[in-house]
Short mmCIF file of C-alpha atoms and ligand atoms in Angstrom, two decimals:
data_model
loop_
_atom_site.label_atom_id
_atom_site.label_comp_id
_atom_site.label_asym_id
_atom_site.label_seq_id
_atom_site.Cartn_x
_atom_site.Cartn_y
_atom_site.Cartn_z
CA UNK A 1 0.00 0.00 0.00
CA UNK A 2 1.19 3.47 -0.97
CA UNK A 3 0.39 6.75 1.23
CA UNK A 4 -1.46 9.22 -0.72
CA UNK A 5 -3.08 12.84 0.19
CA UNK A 6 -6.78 12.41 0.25
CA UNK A 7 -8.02 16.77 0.97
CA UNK A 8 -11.89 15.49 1.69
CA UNK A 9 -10.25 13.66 4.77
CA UNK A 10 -8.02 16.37 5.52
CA UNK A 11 -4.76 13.27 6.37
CA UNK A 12 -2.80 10.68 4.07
CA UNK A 13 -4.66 7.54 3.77
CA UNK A 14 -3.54 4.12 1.97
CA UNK A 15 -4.22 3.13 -1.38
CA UNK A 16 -3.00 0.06 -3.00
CA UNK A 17 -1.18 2.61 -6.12
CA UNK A 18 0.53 5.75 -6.21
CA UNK A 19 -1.21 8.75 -6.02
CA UNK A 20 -1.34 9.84 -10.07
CA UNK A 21 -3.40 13.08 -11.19
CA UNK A 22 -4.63 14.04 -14.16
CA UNK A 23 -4.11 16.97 -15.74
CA UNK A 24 -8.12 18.33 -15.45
CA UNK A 25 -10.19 16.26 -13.17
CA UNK A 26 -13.76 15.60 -14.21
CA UNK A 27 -16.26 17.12 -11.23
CA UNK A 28 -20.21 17.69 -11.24
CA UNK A 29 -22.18 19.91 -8.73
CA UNK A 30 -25.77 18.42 -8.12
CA UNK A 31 -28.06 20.78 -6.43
CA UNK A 32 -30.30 18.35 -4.35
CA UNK A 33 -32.60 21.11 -3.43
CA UNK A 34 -34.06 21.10 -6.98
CA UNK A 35 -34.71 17.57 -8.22
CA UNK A 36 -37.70 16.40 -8.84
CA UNK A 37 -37.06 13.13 -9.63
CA UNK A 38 -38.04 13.35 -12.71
CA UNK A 39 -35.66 10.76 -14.15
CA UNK A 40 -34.76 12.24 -17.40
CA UNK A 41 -31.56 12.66 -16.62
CA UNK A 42 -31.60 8.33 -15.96
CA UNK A 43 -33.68 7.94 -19.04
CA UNK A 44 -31.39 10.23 -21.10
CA UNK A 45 -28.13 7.83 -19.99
CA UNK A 46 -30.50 4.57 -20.56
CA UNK A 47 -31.15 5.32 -23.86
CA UNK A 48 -28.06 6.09 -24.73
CA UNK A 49 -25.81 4.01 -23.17
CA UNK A 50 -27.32 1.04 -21.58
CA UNK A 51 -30.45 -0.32 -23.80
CA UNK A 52 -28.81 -3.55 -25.30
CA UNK A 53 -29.93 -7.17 -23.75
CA UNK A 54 -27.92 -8.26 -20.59
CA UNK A 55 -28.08 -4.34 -19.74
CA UNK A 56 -31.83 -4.20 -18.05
CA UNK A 57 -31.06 -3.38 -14.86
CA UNK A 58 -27.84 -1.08 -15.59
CA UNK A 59 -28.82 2.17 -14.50
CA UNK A 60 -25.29 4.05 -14.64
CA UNK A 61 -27.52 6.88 -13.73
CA UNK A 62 -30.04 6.85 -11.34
CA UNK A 63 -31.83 8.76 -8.69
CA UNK A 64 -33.32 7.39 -5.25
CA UNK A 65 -35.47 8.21 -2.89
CA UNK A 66 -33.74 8.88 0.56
CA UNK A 67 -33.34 7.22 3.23
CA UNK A 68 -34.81 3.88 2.52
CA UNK A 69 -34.09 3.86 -1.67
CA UNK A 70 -31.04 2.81 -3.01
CA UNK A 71 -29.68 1.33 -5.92
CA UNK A 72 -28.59 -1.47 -5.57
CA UNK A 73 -30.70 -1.52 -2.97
CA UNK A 74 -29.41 -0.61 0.51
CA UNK A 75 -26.33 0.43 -0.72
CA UNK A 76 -24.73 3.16 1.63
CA UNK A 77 -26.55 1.48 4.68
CA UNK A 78 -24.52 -2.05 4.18
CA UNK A 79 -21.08 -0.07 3.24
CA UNK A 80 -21.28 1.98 6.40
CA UNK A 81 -22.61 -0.67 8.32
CA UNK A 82 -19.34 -3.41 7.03
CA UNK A 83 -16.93 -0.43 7.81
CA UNK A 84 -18.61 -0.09 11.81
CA UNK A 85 -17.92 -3.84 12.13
CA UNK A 86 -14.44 -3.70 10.92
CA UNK A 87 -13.35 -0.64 12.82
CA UNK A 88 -16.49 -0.61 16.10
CA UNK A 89 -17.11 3.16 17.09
CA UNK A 90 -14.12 4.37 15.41
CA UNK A 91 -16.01 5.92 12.37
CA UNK A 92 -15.72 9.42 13.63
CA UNK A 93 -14.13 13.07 12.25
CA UNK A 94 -12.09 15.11 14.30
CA UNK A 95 -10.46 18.60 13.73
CA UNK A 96 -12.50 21.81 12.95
CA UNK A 97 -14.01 22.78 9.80
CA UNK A 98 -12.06 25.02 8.18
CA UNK A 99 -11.18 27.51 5.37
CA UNK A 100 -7.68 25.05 4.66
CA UNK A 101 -8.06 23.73 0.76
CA UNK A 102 -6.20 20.71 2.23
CA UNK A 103 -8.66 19.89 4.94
CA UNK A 104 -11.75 21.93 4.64
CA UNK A 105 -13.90 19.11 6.89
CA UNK A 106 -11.42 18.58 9.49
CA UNK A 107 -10.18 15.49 9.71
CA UNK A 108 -11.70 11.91 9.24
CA UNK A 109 -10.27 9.66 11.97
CA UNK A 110 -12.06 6.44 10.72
CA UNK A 111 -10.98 3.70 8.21
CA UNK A 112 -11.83 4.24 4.37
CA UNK A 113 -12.81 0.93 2.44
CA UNK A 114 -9.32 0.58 1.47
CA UNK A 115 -7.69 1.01 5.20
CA UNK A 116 -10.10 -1.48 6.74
CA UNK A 117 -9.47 -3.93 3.74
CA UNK A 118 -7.43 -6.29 6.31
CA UNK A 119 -10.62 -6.77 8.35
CA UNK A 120 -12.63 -8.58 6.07
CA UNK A 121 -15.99 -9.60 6.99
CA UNK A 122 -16.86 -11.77 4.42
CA UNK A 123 -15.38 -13.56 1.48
CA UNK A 124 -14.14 -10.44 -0.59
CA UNK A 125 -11.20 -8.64 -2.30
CA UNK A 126 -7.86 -8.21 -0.80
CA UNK A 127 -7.56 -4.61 -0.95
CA UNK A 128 -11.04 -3.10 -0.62
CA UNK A 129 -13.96 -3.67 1.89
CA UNK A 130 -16.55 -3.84 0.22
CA UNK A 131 -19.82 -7.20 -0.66
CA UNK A 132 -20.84 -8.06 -3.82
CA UNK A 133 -24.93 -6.72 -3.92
CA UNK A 134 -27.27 -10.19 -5.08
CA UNK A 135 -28.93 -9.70 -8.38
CA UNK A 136 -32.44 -9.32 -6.83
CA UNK A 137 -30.98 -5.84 -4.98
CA UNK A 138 -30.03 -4.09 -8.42
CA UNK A 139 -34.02 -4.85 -9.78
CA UNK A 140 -35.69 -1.26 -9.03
CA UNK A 141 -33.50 2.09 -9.50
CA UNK A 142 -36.02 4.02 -7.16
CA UNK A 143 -37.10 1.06 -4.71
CA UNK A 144 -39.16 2.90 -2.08
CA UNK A 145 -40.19 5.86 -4.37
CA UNK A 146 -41.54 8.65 -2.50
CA UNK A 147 -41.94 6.95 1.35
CA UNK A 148 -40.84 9.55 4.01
CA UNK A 149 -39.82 8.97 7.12
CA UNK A 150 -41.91 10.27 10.02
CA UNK A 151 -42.58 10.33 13.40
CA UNK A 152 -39.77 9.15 15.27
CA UNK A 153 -37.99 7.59 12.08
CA UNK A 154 -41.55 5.37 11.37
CA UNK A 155 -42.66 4.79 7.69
CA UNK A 156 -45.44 5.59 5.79
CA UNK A 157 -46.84 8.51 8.34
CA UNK A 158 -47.27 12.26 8.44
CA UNK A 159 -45.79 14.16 11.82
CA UNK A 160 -48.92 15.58 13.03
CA UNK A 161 -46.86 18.95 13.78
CA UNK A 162 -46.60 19.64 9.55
CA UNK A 163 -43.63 21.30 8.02
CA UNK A 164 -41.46 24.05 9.02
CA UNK A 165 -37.60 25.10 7.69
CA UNK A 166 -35.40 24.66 9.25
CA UNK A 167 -35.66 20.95 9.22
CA UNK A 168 -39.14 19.16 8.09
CA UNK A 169 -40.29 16.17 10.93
CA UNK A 170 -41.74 14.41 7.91
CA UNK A 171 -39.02 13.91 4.97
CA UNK A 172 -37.54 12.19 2.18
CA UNK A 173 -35.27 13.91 -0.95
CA UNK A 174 -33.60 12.58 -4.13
CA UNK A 175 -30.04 11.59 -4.67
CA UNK A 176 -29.54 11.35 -8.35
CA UNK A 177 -26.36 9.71 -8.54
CA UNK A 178 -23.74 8.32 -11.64
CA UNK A 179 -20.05 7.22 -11.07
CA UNK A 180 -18.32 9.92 -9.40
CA UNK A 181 -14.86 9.40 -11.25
CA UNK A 182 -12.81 9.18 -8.17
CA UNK A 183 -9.63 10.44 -7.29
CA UNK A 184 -8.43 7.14 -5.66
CA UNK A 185 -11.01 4.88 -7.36
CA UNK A 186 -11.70 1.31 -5.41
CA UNK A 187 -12.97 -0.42 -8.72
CA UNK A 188 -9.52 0.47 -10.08
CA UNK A 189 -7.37 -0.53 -7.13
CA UNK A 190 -9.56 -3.91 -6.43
CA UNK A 191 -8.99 -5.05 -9.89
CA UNK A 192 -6.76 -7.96 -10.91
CA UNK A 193 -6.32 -7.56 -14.42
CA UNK A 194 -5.64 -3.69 -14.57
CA UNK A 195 -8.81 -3.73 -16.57
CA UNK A 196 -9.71 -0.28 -14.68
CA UNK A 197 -8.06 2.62 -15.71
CA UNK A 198 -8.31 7.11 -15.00
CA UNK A 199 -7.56 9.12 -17.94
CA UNK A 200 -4.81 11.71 -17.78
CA UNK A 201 -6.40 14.17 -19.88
CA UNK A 202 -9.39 14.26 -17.68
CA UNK A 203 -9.58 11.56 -14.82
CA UNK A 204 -12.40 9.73 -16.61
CA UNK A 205 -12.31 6.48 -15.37
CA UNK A 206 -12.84 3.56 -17.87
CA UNK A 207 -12.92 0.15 -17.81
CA UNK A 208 -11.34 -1.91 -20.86
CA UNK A 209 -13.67 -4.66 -21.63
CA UNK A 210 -11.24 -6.78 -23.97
CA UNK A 211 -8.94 -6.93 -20.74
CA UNK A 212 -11.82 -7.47 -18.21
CA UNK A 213 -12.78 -11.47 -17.23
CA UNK A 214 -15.73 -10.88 -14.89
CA UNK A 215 -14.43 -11.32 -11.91
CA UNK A 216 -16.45 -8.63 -10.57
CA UNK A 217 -14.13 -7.53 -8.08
CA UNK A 218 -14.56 -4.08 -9.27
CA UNK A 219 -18.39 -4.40 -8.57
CA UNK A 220 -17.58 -5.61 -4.87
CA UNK A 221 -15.40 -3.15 -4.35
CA UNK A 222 -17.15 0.52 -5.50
CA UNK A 223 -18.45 1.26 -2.58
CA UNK A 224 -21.23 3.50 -4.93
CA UNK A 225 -22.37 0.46 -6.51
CA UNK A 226 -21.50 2.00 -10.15
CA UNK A 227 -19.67 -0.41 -11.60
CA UNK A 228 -21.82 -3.19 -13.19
CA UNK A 229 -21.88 -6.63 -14.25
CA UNK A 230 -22.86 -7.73 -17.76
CA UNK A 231 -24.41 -11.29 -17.58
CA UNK A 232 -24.34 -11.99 -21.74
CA UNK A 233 -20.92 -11.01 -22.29
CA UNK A 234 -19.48 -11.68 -18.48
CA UNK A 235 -17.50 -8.68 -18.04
CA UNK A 236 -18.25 -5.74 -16.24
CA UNK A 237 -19.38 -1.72 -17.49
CA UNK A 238 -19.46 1.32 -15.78
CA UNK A 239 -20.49 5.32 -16.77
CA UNK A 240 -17.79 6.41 -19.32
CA UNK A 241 -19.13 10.11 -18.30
CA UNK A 242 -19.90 10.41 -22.28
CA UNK A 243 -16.50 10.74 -22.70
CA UNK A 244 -16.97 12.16 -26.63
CA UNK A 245 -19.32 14.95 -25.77
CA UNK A 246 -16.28 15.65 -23.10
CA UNK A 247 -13.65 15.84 -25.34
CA UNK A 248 -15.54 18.06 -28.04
CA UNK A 249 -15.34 15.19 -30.31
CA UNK A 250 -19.15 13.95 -30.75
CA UNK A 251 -20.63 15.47 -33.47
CA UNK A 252 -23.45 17.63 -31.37
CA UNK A 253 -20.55 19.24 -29.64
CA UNK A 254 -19.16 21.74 -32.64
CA UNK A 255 -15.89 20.70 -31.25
CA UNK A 256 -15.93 22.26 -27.85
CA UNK A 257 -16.25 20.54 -24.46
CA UNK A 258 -20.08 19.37 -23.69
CA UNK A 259 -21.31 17.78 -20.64
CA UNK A 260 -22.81 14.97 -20.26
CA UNK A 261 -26.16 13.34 -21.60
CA UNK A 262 -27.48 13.33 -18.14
CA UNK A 263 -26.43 16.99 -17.37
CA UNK A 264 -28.08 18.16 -20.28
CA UNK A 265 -31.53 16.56 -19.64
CA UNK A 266 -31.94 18.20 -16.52
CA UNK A 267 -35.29 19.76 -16.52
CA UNK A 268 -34.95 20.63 -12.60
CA UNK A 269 -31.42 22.56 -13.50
CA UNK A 270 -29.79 21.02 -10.81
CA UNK A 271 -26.25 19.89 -12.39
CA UNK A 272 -23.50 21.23 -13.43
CA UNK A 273 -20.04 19.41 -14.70
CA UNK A 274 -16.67 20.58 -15.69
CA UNK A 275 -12.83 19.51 -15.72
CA UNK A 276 -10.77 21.04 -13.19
CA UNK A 277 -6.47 21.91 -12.80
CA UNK A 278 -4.75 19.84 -9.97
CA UNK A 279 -1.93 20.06 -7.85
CA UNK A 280 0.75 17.57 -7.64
CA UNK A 281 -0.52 16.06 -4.61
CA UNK A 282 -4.22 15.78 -5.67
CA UNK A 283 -5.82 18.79 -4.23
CA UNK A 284 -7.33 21.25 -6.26
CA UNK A 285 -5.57 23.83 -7.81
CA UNK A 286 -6.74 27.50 -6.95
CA UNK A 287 -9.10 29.18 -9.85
CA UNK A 288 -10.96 31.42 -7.96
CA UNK A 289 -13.66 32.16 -11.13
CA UNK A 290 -14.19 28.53 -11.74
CA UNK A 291 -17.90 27.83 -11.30
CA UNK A 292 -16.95 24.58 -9.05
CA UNK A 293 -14.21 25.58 -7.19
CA UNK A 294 -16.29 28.44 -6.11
CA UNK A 295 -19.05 26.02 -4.91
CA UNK A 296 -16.95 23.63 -3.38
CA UNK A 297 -13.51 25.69 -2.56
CA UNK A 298 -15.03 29.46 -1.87
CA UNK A 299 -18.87 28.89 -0.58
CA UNK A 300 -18.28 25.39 0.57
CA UNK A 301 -21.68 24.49 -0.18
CA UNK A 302 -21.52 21.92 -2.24
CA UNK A 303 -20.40 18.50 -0.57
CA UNK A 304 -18.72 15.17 -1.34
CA UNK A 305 -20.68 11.96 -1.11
CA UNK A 306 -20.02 10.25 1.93
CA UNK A 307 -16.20 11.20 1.78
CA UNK A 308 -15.33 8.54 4.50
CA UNK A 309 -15.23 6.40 2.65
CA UNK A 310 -11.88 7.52 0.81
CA UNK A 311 -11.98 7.21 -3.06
CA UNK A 312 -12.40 11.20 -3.15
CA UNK A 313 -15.26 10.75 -5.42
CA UNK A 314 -15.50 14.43 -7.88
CA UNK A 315 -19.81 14.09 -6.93
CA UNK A 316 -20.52 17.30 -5.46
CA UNK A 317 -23.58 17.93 -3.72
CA UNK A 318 -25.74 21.06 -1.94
CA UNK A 319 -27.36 19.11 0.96
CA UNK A 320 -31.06 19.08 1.07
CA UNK A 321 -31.90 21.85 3.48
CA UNK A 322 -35.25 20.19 4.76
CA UNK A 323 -33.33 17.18 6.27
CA UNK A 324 -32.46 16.10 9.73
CA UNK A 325 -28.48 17.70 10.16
CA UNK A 326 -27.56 14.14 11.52
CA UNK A 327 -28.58 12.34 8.21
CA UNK A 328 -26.80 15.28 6.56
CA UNK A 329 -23.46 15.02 8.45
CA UNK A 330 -23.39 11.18 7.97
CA UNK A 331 -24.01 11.04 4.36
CA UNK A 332 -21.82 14.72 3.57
CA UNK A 333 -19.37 15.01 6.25
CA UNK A 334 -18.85 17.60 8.87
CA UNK A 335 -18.94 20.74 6.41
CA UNK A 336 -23.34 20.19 6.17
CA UNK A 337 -23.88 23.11 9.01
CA UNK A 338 -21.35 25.69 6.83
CA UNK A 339 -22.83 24.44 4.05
CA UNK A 340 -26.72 25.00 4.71
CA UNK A 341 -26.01 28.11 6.37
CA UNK A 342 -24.48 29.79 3.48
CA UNK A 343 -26.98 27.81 1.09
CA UNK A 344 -29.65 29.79 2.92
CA UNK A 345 -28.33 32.97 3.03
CA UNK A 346 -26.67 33.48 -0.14
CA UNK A 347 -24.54 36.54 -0.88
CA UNK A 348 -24.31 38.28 -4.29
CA UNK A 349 -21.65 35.96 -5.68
CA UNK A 350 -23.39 32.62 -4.49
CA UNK A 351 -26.95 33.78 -5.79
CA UNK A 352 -25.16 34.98 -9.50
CA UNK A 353 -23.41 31.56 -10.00
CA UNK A 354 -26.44 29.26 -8.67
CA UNK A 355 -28.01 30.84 -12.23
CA UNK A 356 -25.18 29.32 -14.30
CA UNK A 357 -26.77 25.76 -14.05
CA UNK A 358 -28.17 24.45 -17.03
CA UNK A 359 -28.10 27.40 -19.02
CA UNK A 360 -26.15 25.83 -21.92
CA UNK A 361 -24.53 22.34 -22.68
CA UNK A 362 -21.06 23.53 -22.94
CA UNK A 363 -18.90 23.35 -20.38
CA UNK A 364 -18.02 26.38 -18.26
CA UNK A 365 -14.68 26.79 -17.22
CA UNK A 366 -14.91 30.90 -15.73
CA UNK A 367 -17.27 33.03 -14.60
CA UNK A 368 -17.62 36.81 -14.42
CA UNK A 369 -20.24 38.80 -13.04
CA UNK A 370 -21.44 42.89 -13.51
CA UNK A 371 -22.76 44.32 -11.40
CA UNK A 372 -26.60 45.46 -11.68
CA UNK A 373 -29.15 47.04 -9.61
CA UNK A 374 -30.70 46.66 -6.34
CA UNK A 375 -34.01 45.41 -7.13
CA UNK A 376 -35.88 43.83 -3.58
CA UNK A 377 -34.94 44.62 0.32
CA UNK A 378 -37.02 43.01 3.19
CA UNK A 379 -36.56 40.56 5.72
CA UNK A 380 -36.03 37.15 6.00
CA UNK A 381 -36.36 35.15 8.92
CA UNK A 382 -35.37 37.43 11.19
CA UNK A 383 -32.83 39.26 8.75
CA UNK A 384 -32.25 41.94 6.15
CA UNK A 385 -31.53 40.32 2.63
CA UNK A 386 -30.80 42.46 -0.58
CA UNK A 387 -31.04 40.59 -4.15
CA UNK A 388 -29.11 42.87 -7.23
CA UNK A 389 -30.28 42.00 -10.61
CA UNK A 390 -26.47 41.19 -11.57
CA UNK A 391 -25.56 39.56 -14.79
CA UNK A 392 -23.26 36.05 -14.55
CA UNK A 393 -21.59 35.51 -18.06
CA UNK A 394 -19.88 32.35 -18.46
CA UNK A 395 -16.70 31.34 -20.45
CA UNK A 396 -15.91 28.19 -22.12
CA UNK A 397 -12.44 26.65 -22.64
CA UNK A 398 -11.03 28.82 -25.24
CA UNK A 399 -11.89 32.05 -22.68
CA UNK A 400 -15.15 32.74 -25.11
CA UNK A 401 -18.13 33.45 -24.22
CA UNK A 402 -20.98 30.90 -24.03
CA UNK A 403 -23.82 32.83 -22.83
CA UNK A 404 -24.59 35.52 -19.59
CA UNK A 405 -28.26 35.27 -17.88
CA UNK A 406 -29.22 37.69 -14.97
CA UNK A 407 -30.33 36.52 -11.47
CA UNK A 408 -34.11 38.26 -11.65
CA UNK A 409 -35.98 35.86 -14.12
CA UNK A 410 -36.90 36.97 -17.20
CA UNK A 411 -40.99 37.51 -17.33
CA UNK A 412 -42.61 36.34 -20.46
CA UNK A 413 -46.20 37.17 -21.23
CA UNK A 414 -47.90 35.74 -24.09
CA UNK A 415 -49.97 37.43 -25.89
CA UNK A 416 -54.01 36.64 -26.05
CA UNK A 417 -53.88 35.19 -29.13
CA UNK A 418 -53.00 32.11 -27.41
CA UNK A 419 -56.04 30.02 -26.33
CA UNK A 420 -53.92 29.55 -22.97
CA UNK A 421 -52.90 32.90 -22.42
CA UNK A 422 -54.22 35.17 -19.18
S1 SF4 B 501 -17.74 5.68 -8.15
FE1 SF4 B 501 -17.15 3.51 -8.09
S2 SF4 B 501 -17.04 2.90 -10.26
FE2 SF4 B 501 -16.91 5.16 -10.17
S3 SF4 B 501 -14.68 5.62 -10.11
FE3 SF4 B 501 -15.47 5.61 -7.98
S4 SF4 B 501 -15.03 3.51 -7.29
FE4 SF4 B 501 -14.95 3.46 -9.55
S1 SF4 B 502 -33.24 15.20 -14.68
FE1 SF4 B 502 -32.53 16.55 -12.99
S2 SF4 B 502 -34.45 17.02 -11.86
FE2 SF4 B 502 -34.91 15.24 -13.14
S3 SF4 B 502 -34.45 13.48 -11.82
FE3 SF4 B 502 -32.56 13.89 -12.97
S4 SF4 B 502 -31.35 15.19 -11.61
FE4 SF4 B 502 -33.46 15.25 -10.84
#
């Protein structure tokens, strides 16, 4: 085992290779706050990717209904709950929060998947904790649809109290999730046959099927469950994060970086991908106007997916704000409380970038914003807030423009020549 730097854990941690960064990382931001499970974004991966025979229950992207979904199902419970029997108690964080690039959650004090691979519970790989999920858990890609949890953690019942922010006493929320194209990937380091492999152009990480034999280790071993097994042709498949539209090189794209099938289908506007610069050791490099690193590096308020578990996965998430802190801080780390407080209160900057989602399917790699006028003050639970009709204009790769949008919605009215018209 080698010693790499893992920033979401704020320590070194083991990994079975040498740390190896590539020179722009892919990264998404999904704003939880806005799906509505929809599942276009799944649909729009299905039908692309995944609609062959042997492929029916491949979802590479799906979205589930939290807590009780998952896909496969029970996913994150049996993960977490393999990693408290390996290392009792010991799952904690300690260290503050802080504004430190290199440790921005403190410091995870536990044992990731790949440190508590010598306390294996069950017949498994070598160098990864992990299970392999039976076929009947990877049948439904929103088991549990809908079903909130309420009084007291019970099923199927309203609180009798209702619903009031901060936190709702009757919830549920979606996680749309796809393969989160980690740093220090456990599909990669659990495979035998170097089958598994990250990109250096962009940290994409692929999985060559004339090399893979179907040993499913890598499917044992993800401990997101993305990484699939193909009965007809026994190897194994996994999201290739439509690596032409990346590139520029699918037809659609005109030759400039596009994201993804899934991003672009997103009728709630909740994601956002790019590629970003790293530093020799991993971490991010700084790039202050960089739509991501400002959610993740500069408002810290969008999350990693259950970082303990130390791949360094490049999913990105704004927590739900309705939900119980405790869920929150379990399944985003310590940074949920900085996170929802700035989420709620946004300042100028935050409230301009939130509008860059999902305005166009190129990918932005700066931001810029001018500055417009002052057009609402009033309070807001129990404060002042001020909202400035600024305009956000986003840049693409080549430093051109793609398109600017302004944070006050644009008002259409049609005119009554339209049956449907006021
Ligand atoms: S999410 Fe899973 S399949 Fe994707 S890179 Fe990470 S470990 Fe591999
Ligand atoms: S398309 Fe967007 S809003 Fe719809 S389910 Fe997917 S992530 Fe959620």
């Amino acid at each position: 085992m080698s010693q790499v730097y893992n920033w979401q854990l704020g320590r070194e941690m083991s990994y079975p290779y040498e740390g190896k960064y590539p020179e722009r990382q892919f990264a998404f931001v999904f704003n939880i706050n806005r799906c509505i499970a929809c599942q276009s974004c799944t649909m729009a991966c299905k039908s692309t990717w995944t609609f062959s025979k042997g492929q029916e229950h491949m979802w590479w992207a799906n979205v589930e209904t939290k807590p009780y979904g998952g896909y496969p199902q029970f996913w994150d419970v049996k993960i977490l709950d393999l990693l408290n029997q390996a290392n009792p108690d010991g799952q904690t964080w300690g260290g503050l929060v802080s504004d430190n690039p290199k440790s921005l959650y403190g410091q995870f004090a536990g044992k990731t998947v790949f440190e508590a691979a010598d306390k294996m519970l069950q017949p498994a790989s070598s160098r990864v904790l992990g299970y392999l999920p039976p076929d009947e858990e990877w049948n439904s890609p929103n088991i549990y649809e809908d079903n909130p949890v309420g009084p007291k953690g019970v099923r199927y019942q309203f609180h009798q109290t209702g619903v009031e922010l901060p936190v709702h006493n009757t919830w549920f929320f979606y996680l749309a999730r796809i393969c989160n194209h980690c740093t220090y990937p456990a599909c990669l380091a659990a495979c035998p046959r170097k089958a598994i492999y990250k990109r250096p152009e962009d940290g994409i990480v692929l999985l060559d099927q004339s090399e893979c034999r179907g040993y499913r280790k890598c499917v044992e071993a993800c401990p997101y469950k993305k990484s699939m097994y193909r009965g007809n042709t026994r190897v194994s498949e996994k999201c290739i994060a439509c690596y032409p539209r990346v590139e520029g090189t699918d037809p659609e794209t005109g030759g400039e970086p596009m994201e993804t099938r899934c991003m672009a289908a997103c009728i709630g506007q909740i994601r956002m991908q790019s590629l970003l610069q790293l530093n020799p050791d991993g971490t991010w490099a700084e790039d202050r106007y960089h739509p991501l690193y400002y959610l993740v590096h500069v408002a810290k308020v969008a999350l990693p997916l259950y970082p303990q578990l130390g791949t360094s996965p490049n999913g990105f998430y704004i927590p739900p704000r309705w939900v119980p802190r405790t869920y929150l801080r379990q399944m985003f780390g310590p940074g949920v409380d900085r996170a929802m407080e700035r989420y709620e209160n946004p300042d100028r900057e935050l409230l301009a970038v939130l509008q860059l989602f999902r305005r166009s399917n190129r990918i932005i790699f700066r931001y810029q914003i001018e500055e417009g006028p002052l057009v609402y003050e009033g309070p807001y639970r129990g404060k002042t807030v001020r909202i400035y009709n600024d305009t956000v204009i986003a840049f693409g790769k080549n430093g051109k423009e793609i398109f600017r949008t302004k944070v006050e919605e644009p008002l259409h009215v049609r005119p009554n020549k339209h049956q449907n018209s006021i």
